[in-house]
PDB file of C-alpha atoms in Angstrom:
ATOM      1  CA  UNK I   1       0.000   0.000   0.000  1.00  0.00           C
ATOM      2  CA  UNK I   2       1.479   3.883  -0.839  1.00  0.00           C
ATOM      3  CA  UNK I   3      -0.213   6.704   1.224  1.00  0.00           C
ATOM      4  CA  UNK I   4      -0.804   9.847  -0.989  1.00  0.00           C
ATOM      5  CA  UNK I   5      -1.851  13.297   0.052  1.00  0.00           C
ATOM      6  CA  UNK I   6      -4.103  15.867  -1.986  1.00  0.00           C
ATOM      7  CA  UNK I   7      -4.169  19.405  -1.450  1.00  0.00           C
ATOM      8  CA  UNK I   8      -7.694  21.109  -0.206  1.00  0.00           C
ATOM      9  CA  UNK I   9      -7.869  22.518  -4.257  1.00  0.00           C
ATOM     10  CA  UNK I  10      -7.207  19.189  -5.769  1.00  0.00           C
ATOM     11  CA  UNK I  11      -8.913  16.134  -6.034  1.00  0.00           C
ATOM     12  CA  UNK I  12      -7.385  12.373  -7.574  1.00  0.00           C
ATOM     13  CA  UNK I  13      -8.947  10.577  -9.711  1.00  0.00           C
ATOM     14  CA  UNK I  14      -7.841   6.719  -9.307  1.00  0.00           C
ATOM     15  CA  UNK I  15      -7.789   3.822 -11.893  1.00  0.00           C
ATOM     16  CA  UNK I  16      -7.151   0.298 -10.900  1.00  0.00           C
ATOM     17  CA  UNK I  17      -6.274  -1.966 -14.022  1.00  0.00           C
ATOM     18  CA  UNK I  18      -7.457   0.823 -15.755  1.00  0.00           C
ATOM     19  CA  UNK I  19     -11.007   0.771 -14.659  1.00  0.00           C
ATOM     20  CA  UNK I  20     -12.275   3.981 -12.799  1.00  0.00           C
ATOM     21  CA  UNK I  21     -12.386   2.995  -9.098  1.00  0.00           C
ATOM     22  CA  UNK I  22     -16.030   3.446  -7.748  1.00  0.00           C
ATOM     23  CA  UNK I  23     -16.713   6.631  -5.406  1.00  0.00           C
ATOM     24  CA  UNK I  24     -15.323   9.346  -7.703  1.00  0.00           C
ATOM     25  CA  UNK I  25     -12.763  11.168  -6.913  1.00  0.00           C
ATOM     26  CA  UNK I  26     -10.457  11.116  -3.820  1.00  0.00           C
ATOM     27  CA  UNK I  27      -9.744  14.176  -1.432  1.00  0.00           C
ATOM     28  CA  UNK I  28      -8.987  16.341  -0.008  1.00  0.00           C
ATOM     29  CA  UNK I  29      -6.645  14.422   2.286  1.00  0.00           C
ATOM     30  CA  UNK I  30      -4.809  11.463   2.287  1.00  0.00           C
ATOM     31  CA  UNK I  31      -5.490   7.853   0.195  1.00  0.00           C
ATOM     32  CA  UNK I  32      -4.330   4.591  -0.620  1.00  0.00           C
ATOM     33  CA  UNK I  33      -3.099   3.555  -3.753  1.00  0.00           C
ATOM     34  CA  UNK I  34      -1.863  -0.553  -4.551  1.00  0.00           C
ATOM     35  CA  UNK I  35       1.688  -0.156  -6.185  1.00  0.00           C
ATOM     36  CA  UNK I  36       1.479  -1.094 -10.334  1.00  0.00           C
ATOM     37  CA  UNK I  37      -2.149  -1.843 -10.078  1.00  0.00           C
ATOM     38  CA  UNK I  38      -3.751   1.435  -9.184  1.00  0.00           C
ATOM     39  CA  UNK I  39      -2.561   4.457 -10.602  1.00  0.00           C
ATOM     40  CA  UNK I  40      -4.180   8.420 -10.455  1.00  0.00           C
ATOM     41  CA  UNK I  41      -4.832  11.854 -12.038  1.00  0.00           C
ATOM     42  CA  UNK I  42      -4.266  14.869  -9.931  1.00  0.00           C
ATOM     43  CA  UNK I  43      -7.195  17.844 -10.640  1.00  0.00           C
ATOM     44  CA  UNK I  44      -6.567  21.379 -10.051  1.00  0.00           C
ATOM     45  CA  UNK I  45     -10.401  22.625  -8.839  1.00  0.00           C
ATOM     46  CA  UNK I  46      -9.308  26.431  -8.593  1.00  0.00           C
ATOM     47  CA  UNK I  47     -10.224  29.100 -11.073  1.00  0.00           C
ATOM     48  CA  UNK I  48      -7.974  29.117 -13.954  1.00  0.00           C
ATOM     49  CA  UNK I  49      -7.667  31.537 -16.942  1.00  0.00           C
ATOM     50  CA  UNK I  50      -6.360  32.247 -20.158  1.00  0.00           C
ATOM     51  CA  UNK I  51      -6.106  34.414 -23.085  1.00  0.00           C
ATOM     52  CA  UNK I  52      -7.839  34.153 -26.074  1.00  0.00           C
ATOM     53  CA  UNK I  53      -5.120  35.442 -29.160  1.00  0.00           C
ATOM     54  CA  UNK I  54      -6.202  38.402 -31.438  1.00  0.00           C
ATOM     55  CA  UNK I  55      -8.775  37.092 -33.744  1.00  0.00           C
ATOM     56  CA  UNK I  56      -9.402  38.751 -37.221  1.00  0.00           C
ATOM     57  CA  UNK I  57     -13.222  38.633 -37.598  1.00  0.00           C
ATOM     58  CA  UNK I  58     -14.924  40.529 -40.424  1.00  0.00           C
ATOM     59  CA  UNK I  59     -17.873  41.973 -38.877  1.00  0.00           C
ATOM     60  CA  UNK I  60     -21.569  42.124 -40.171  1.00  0.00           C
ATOM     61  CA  UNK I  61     -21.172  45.831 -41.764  1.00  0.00           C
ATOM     62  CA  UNK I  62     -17.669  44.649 -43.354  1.00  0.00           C
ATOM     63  CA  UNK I  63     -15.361  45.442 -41.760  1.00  0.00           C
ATOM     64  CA  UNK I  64     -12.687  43.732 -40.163  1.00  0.00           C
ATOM     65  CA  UNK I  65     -11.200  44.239 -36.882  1.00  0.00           C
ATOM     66  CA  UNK I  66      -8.946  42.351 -34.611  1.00  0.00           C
ATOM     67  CA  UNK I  67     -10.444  41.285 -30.893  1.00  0.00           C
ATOM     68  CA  UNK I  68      -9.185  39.756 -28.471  1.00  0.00           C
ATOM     69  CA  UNK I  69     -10.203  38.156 -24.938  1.00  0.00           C
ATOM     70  CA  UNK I  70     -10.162  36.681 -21.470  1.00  0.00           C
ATOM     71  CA  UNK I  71     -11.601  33.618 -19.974  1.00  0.00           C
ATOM     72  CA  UNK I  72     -11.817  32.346 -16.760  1.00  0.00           C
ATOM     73  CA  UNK I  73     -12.934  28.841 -16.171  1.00  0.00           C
ATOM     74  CA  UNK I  74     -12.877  26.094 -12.997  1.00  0.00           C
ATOM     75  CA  UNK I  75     -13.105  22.400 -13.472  1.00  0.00           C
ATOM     76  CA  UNK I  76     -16.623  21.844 -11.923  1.00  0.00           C
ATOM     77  CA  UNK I  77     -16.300  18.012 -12.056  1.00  0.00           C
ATOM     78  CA  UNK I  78     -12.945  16.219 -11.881  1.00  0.00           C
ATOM     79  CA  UNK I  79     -13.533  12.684 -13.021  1.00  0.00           C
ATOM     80  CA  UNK I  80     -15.689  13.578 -15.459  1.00  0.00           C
ATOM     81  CA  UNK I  81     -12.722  16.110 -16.754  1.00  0.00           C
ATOM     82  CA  UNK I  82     -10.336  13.168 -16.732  1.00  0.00           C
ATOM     83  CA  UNK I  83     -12.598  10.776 -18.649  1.00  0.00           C
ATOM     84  CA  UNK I  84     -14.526  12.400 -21.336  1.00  0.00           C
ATOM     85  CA  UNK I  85     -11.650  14.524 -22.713  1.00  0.00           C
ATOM     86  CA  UNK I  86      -8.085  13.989 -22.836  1.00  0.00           C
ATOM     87  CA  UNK I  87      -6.947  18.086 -22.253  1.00  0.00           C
ATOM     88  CA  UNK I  88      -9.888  20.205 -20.863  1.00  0.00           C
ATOM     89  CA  UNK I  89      -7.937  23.040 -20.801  1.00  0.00           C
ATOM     90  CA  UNK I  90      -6.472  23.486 -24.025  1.00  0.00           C
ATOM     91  CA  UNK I  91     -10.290  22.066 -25.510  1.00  0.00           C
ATOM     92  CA  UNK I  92     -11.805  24.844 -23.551  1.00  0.00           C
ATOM     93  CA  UNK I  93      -9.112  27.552 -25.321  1.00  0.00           C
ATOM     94  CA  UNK I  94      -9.527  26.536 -28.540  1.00  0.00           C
ATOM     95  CA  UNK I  95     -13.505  26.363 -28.443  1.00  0.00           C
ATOM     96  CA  UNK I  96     -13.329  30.420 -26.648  1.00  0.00           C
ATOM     97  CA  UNK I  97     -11.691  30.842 -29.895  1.00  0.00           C
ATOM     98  CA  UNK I  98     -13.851  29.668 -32.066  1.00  0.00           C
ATOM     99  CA  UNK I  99     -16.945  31.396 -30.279  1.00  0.00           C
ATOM    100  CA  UNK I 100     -15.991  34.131 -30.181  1.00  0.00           C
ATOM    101  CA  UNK I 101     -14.965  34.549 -34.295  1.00  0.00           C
ATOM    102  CA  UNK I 102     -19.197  33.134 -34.004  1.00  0.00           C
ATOM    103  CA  UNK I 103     -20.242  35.722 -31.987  1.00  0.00           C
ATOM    104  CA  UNK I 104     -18.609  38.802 -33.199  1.00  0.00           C
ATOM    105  CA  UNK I 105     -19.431  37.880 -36.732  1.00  0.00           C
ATOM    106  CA  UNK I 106     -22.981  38.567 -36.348  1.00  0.00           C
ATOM    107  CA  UNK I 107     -22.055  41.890 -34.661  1.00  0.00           C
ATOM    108  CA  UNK I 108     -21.932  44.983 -36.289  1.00  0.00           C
ATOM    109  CA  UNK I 109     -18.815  47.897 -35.588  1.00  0.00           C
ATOM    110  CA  UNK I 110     -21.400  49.880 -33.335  1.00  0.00           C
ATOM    111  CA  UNK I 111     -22.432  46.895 -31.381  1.00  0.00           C
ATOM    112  CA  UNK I 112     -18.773  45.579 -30.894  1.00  0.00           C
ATOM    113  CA  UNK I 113     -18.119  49.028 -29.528  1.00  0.00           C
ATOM    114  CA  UNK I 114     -20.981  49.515 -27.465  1.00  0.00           C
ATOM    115  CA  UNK I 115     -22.270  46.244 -26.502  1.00  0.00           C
ATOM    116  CA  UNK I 116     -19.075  44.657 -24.850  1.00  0.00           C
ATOM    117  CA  UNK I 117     -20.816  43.429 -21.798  1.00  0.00           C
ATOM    118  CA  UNK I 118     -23.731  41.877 -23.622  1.00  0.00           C
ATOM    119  CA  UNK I 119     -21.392  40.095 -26.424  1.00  0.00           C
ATOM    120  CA  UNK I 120     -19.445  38.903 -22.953  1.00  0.00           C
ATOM    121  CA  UNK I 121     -22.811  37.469 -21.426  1.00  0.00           C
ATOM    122  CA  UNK I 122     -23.442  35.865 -24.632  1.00  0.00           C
ATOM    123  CA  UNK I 123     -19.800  34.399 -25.258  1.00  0.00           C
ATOM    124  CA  UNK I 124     -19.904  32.993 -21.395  1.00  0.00           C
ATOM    125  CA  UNK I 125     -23.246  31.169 -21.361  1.00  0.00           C
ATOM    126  CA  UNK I 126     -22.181  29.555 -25.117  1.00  0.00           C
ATOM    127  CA  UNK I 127     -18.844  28.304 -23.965  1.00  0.00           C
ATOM    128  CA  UNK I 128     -20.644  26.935 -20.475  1.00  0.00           C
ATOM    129  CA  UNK I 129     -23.235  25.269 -22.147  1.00  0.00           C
ATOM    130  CA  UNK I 130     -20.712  23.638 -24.706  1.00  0.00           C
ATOM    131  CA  UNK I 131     -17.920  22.704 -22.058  1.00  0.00           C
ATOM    132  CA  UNK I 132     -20.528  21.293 -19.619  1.00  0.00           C
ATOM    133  CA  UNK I 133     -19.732  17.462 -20.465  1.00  0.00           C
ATOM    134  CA  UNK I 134     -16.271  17.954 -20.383  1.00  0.00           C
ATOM    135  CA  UNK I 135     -16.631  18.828 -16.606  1.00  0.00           C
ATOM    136  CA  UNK I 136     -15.629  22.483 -16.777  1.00  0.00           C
ATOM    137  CA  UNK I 137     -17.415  25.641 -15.933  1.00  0.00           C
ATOM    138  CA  UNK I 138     -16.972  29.212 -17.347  1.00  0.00           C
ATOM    139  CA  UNK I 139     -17.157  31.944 -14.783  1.00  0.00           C
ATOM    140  CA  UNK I 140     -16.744  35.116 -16.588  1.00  0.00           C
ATOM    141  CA  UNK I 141     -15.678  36.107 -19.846  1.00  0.00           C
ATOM    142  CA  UNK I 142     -13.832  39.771 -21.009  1.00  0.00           C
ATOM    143  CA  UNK I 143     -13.476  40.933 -24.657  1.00  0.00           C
ATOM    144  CA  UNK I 144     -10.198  42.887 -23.894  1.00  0.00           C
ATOM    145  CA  UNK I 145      -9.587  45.049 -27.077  1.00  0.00           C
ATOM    146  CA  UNK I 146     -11.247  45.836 -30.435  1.00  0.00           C
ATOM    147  CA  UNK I 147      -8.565  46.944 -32.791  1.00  0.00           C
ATOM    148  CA  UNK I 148      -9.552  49.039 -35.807  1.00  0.00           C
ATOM    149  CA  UNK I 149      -7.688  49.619 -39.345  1.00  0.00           C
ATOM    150  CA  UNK I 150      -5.759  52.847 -38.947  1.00  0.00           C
ATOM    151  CA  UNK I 151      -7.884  54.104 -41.766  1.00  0.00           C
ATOM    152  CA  UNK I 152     -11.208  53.891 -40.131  1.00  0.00           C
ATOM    153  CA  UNK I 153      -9.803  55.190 -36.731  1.00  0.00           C
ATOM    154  CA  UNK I 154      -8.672  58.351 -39.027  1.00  0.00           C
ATOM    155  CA  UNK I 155     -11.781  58.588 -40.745  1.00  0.00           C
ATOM    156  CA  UNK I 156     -14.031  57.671 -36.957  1.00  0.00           C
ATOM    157  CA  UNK I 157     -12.278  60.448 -35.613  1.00  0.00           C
ATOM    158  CA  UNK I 158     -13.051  62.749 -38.353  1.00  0.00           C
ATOM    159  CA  UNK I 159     -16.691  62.114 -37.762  1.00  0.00           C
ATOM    160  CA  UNK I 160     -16.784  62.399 -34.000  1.00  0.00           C
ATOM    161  CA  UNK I 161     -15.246  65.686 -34.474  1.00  0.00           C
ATOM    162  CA  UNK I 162     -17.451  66.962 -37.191  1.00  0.00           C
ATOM    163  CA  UNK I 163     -20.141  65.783 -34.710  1.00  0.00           C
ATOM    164  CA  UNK I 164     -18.739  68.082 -31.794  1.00  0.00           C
ATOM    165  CA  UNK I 165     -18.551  71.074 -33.850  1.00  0.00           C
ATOM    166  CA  UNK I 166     -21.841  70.801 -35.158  1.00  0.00           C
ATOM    167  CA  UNK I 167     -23.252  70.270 -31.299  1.00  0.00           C
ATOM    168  CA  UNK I 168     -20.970  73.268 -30.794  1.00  0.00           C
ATOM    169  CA  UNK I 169     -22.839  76.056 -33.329  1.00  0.00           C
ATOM    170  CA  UNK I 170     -26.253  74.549 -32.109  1.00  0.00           C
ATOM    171  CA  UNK I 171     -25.195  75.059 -28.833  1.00  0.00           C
ATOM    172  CA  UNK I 172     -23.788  78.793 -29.739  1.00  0.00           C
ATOM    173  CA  UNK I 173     -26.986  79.723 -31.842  1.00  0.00           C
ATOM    174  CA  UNK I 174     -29.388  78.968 -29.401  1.00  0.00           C
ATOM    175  CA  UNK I 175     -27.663  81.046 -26.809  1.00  0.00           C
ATOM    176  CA  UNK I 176     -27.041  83.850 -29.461  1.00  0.00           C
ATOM    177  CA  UNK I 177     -31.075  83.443 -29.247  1.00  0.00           C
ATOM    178  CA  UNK I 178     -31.777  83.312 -26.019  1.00  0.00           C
ATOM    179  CA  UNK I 179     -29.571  86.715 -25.832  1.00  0.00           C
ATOM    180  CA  UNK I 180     -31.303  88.074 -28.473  1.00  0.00           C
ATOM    181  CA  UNK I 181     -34.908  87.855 -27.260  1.00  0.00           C
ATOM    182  CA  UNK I 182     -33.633  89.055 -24.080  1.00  0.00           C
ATOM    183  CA  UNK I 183     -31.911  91.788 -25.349  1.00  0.00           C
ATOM    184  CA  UNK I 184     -35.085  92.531 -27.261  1.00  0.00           C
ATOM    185  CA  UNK I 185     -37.236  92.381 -24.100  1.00  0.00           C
ATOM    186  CA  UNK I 186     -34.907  94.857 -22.268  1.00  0.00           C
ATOM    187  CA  UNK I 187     -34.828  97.592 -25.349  1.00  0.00           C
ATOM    188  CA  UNK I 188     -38.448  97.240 -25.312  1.00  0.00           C
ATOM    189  CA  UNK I 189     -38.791  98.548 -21.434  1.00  0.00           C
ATOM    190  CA  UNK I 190     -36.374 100.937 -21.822  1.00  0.00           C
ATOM    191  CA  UNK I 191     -37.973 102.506 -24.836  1.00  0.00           C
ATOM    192  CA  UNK I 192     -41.227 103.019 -22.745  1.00  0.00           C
ATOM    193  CA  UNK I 193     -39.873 104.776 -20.215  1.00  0.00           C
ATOM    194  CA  UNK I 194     -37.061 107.686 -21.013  1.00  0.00           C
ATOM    195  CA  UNK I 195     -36.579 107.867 -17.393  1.00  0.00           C
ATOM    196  CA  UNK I 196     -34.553 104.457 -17.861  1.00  0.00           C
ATOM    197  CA  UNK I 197     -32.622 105.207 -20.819  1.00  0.00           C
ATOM    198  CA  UNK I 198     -31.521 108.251 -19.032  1.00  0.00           C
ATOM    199  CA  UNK I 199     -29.980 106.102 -15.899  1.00  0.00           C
ATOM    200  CA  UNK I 200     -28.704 103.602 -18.653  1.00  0.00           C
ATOM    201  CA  UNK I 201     -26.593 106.453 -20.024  1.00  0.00           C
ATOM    202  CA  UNK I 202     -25.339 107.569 -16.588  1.00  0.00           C
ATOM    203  CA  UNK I 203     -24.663 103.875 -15.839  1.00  0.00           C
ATOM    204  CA  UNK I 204     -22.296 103.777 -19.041  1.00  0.00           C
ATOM    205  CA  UNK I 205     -20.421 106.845 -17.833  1.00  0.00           C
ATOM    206  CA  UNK I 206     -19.767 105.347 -14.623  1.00  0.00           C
ATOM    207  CA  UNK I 207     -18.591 102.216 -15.763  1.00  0.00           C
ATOM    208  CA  UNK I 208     -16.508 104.094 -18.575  1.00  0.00           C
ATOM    209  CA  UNK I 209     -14.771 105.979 -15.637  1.00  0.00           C
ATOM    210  CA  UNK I 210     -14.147 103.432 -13.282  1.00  0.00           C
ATOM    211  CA  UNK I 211     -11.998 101.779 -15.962  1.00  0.00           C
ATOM    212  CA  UNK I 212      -9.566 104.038 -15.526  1.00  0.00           C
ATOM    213  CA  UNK I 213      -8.781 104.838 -19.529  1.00  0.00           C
ATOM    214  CA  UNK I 214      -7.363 107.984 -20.858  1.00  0.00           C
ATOM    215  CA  UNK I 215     -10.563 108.434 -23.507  1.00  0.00           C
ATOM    216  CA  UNK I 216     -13.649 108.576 -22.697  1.00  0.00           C
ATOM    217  CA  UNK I 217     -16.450 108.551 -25.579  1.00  0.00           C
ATOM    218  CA  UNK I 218     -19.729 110.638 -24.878  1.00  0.00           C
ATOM    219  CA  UNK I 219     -22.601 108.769 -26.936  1.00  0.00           C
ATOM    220  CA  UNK I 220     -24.342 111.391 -29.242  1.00  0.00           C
ATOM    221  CA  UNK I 221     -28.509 111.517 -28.627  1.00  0.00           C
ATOM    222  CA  UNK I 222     -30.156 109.919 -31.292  1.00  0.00           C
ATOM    223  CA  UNK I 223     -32.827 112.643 -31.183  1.00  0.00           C
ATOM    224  CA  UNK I 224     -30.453 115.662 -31.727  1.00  0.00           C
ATOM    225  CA  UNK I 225     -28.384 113.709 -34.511  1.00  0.00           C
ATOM    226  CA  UNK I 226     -31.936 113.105 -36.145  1.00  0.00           C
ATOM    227  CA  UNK I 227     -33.198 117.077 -36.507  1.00  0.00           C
ATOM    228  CA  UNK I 228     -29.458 117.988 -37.243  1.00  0.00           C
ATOM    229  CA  UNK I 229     -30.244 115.435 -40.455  1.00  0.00           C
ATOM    230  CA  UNK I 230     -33.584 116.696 -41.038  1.00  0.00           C
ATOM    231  CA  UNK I 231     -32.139 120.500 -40.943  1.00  0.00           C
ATOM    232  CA  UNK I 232     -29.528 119.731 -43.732  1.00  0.00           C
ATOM    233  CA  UNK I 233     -31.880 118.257 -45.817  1.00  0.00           C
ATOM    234  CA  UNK I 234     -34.630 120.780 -45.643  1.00  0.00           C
ATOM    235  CA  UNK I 235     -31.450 123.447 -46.302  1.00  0.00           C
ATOM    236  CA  UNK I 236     -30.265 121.235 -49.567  1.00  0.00           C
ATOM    237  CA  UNK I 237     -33.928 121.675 -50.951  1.00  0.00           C
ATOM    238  CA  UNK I 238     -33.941 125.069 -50.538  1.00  0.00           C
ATOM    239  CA  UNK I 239     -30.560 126.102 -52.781  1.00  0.00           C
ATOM    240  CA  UNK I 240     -31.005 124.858 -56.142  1.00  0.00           C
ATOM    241  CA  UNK I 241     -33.950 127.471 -56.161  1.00  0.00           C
ATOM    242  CA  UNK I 242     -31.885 130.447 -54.860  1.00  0.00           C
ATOM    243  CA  UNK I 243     -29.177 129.931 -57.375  1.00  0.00           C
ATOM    244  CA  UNK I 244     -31.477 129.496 -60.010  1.00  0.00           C
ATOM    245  CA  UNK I 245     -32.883 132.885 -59.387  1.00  0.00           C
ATOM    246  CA  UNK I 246     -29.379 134.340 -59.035  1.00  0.00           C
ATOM    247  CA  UNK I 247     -28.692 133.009 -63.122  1.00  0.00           C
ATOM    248  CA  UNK I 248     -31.836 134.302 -64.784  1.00  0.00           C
ATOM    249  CA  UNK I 249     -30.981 138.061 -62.965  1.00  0.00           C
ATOM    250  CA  UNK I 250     -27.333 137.993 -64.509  1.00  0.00           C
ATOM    251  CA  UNK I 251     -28.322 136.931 -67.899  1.00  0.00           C
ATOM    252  CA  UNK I 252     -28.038 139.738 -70.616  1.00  0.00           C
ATOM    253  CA  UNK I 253     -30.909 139.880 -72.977  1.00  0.00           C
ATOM    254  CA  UNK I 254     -29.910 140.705 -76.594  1.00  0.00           C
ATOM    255  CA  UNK I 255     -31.108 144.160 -77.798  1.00  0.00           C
ATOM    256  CA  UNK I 256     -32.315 144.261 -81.597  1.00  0.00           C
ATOM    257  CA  UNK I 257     -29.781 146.712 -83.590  1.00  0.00           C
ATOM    258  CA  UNK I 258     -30.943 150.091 -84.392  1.00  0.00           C
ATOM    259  CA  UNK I 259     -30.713 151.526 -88.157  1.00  0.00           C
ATOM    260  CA  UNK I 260     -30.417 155.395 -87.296  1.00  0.00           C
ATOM    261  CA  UNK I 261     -26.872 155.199 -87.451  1.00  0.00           C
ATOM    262  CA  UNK I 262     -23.424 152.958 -88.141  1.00  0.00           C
ATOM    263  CA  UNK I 263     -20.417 153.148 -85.749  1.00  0.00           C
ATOM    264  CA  UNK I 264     -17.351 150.473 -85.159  1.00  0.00           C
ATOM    265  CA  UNK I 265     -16.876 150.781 -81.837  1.00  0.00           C
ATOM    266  CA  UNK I 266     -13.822 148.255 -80.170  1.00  0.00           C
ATOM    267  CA  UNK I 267     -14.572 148.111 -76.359  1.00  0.00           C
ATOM    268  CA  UNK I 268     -14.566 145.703 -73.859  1.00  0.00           C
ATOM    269  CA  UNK I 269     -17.347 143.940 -72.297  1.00  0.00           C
ATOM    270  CA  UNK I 270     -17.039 142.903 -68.416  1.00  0.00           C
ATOM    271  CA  UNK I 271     -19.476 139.934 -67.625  1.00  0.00           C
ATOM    272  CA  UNK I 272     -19.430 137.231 -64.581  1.00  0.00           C
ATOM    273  CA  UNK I 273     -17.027 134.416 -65.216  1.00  0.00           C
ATOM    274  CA  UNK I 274     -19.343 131.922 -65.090  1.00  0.00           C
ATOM    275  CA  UNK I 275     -20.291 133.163 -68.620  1.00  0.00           C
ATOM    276  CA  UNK I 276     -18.705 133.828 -72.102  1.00  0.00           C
ATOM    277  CA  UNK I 277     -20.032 135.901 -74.702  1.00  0.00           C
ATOM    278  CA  UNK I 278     -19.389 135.531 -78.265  1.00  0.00           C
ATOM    279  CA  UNK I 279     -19.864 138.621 -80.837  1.00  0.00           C
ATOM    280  CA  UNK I 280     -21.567 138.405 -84.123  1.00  0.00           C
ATOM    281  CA  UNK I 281     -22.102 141.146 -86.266  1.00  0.00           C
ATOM    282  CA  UNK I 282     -25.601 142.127 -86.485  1.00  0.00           C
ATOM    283  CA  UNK I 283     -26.603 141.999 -82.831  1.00  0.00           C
ATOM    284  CA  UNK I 284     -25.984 144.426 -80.163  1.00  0.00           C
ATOM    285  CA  UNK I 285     -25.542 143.122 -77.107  1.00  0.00           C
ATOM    286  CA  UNK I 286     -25.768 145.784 -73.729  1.00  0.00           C
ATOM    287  CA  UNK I 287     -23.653 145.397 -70.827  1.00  0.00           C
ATOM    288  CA  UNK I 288     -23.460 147.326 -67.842  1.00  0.00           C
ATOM    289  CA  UNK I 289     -19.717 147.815 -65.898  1.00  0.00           C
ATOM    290  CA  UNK I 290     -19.589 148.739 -62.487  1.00  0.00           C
ATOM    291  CA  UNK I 291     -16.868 150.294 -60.230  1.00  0.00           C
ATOM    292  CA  UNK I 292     -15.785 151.577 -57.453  1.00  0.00           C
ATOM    293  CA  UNK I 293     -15.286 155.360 -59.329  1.00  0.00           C
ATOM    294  CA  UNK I 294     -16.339 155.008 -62.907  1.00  0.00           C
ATOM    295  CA  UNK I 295     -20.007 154.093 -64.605  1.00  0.00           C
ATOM    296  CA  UNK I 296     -20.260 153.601 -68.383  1.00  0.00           C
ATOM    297  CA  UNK I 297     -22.377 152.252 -71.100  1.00  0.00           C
ATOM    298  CA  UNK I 298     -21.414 150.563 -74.543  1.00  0.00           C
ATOM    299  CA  UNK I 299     -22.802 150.051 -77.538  1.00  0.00           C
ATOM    300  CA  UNK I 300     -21.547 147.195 -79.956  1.00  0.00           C
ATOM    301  CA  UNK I 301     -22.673 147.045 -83.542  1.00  0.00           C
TER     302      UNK I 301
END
């Protein structure tokens, strides 16, 4: 007889003659063994993990990404583990694979991104249901990482930040808006009452002061700047007509030539210098000179 100690994690599964001993599995503790007739499998019952590699999955809106995951397991049933298949742990690896290129196939970009903890939930109750006559029990799976094309991370980022601009006008027009109206509201009390827009003057000279600048701008009253306009105007009107009456008093009318008598006579005619006279025989024209000493008349034939 050989004595034989198990840990309080680990159980043995014996075979005599290659048969499975009745009872299941022995331990924690010690047992017996019989020397080249019995022989036995040590179990680890504790909570083991491992990684699932980077799988390249194309995903439902094609496009392929690389994920990758972690799954923790426990062997829920040792003799049963020892029996029905020869390594449960590497089994169990290769099937997370597997599943999870399954899973994330039918799984759009959005959902992979989003919807980690339901395509976990998922990929865990698969796998247990799968590895549950092999004697092994998931506990918990993780998808770790989705890895995009550099491409699409480029042109994802793009978009999310086209996305926060846009957000960022609406966000900027509504409160240029909101301003607005309120501005509107407060121009339409202080246009009902002049007492206010007098106090809102004095309150922009006071705050004009206090900052302490070397100029200081006086706003100009609309109403004064308004009948200064209408003055100017009603002044404009009024000169074209006095300057037209000035031009018909300073215009010399023609005087029909006289037969009596014949005389050459060379003098010269003073007339404003806003107009030029040409002579042609046969007309007499009469201009009047004016001076400070001297008062004349001429007559050209």
């Amino acid at each position: 007889m050989s004595i034989k100690v198990v840990q309080e994690y680990e159980r043995a599964v014996i075979f005599r003659l290659g048969r499975l001993l009745p009872g299941g599995a022995k331990g924690p503790g010690i047992f017996f063994i019989v020397p080249c007739i019995d022989t036995y499998r040590k179990v680890d019952l504790r909570v083991l993990s491992f990684e699932v590699p980077p799988q390249e999955i194309l995903s439902k809106d094609s496009v392929t990404v690389a994920v990758d995951a972690v799954v923790y397991f426990r062997i829920s049933n040792a003799t049963i583990s020892v029996t029905n298949v020869e390594d449960a742990s590497r089994s169990t690896k290769l099937l997370a694979q597997t599943t999870l290129r399954n899973i994330l196939g039918t799984k759009t970009l959005a959902e992979m991104l989003s919807d980690r903890e339901a395509i976990s939930l998922q990929m865990q109750a698969t796998l247990d249901e799968a590895t549950e006559p092999w004697g092994v029990k998931v506990e918990r799976v993780e998808v770790k990482d989705v890895r995009l094309p550099i491409q699409l991370q480029r042109a994802m980022a793009a978009e999310a930040e086209a996305a926060r601009e846009a957000r960022a006008k609406v966000i900027v027009a509504e409160g240029e808006q909101k301003a607005s109206r309120a501005l509107k509201e407060a121009a339409d009390v202080i246009a009902e009452s002049p007492q206010a827009i007098q106090l809102r003057y004095l309150q922009t000279l006071n705050s004009i002061s206090a900052e302490k600048n070397s100029t200081i701008i006086f706003p100009f009253p609309v109403d004064l700047l308004s009948a200064l306009l209408h003055q100017q105007q009603h002044s404009s009107t009024q000169q074209p007509s006095l300057s037209t009456q000035n031009q018909q008093q300073t215009q010399i009318q023609p005087i029909n030539r006289s037969p009596v008598h014949k005389t050459n006579v060379f003098s010269t005619v003073v007339a404003p210098a806003s107009q030029q006279y040409q002579m042609s025989p046969g007309t007499t024209y009469h201009s009047t000179i004016h001076s400070s000493d001297t008062s004349s008349k001429a007559n050209l034939l």
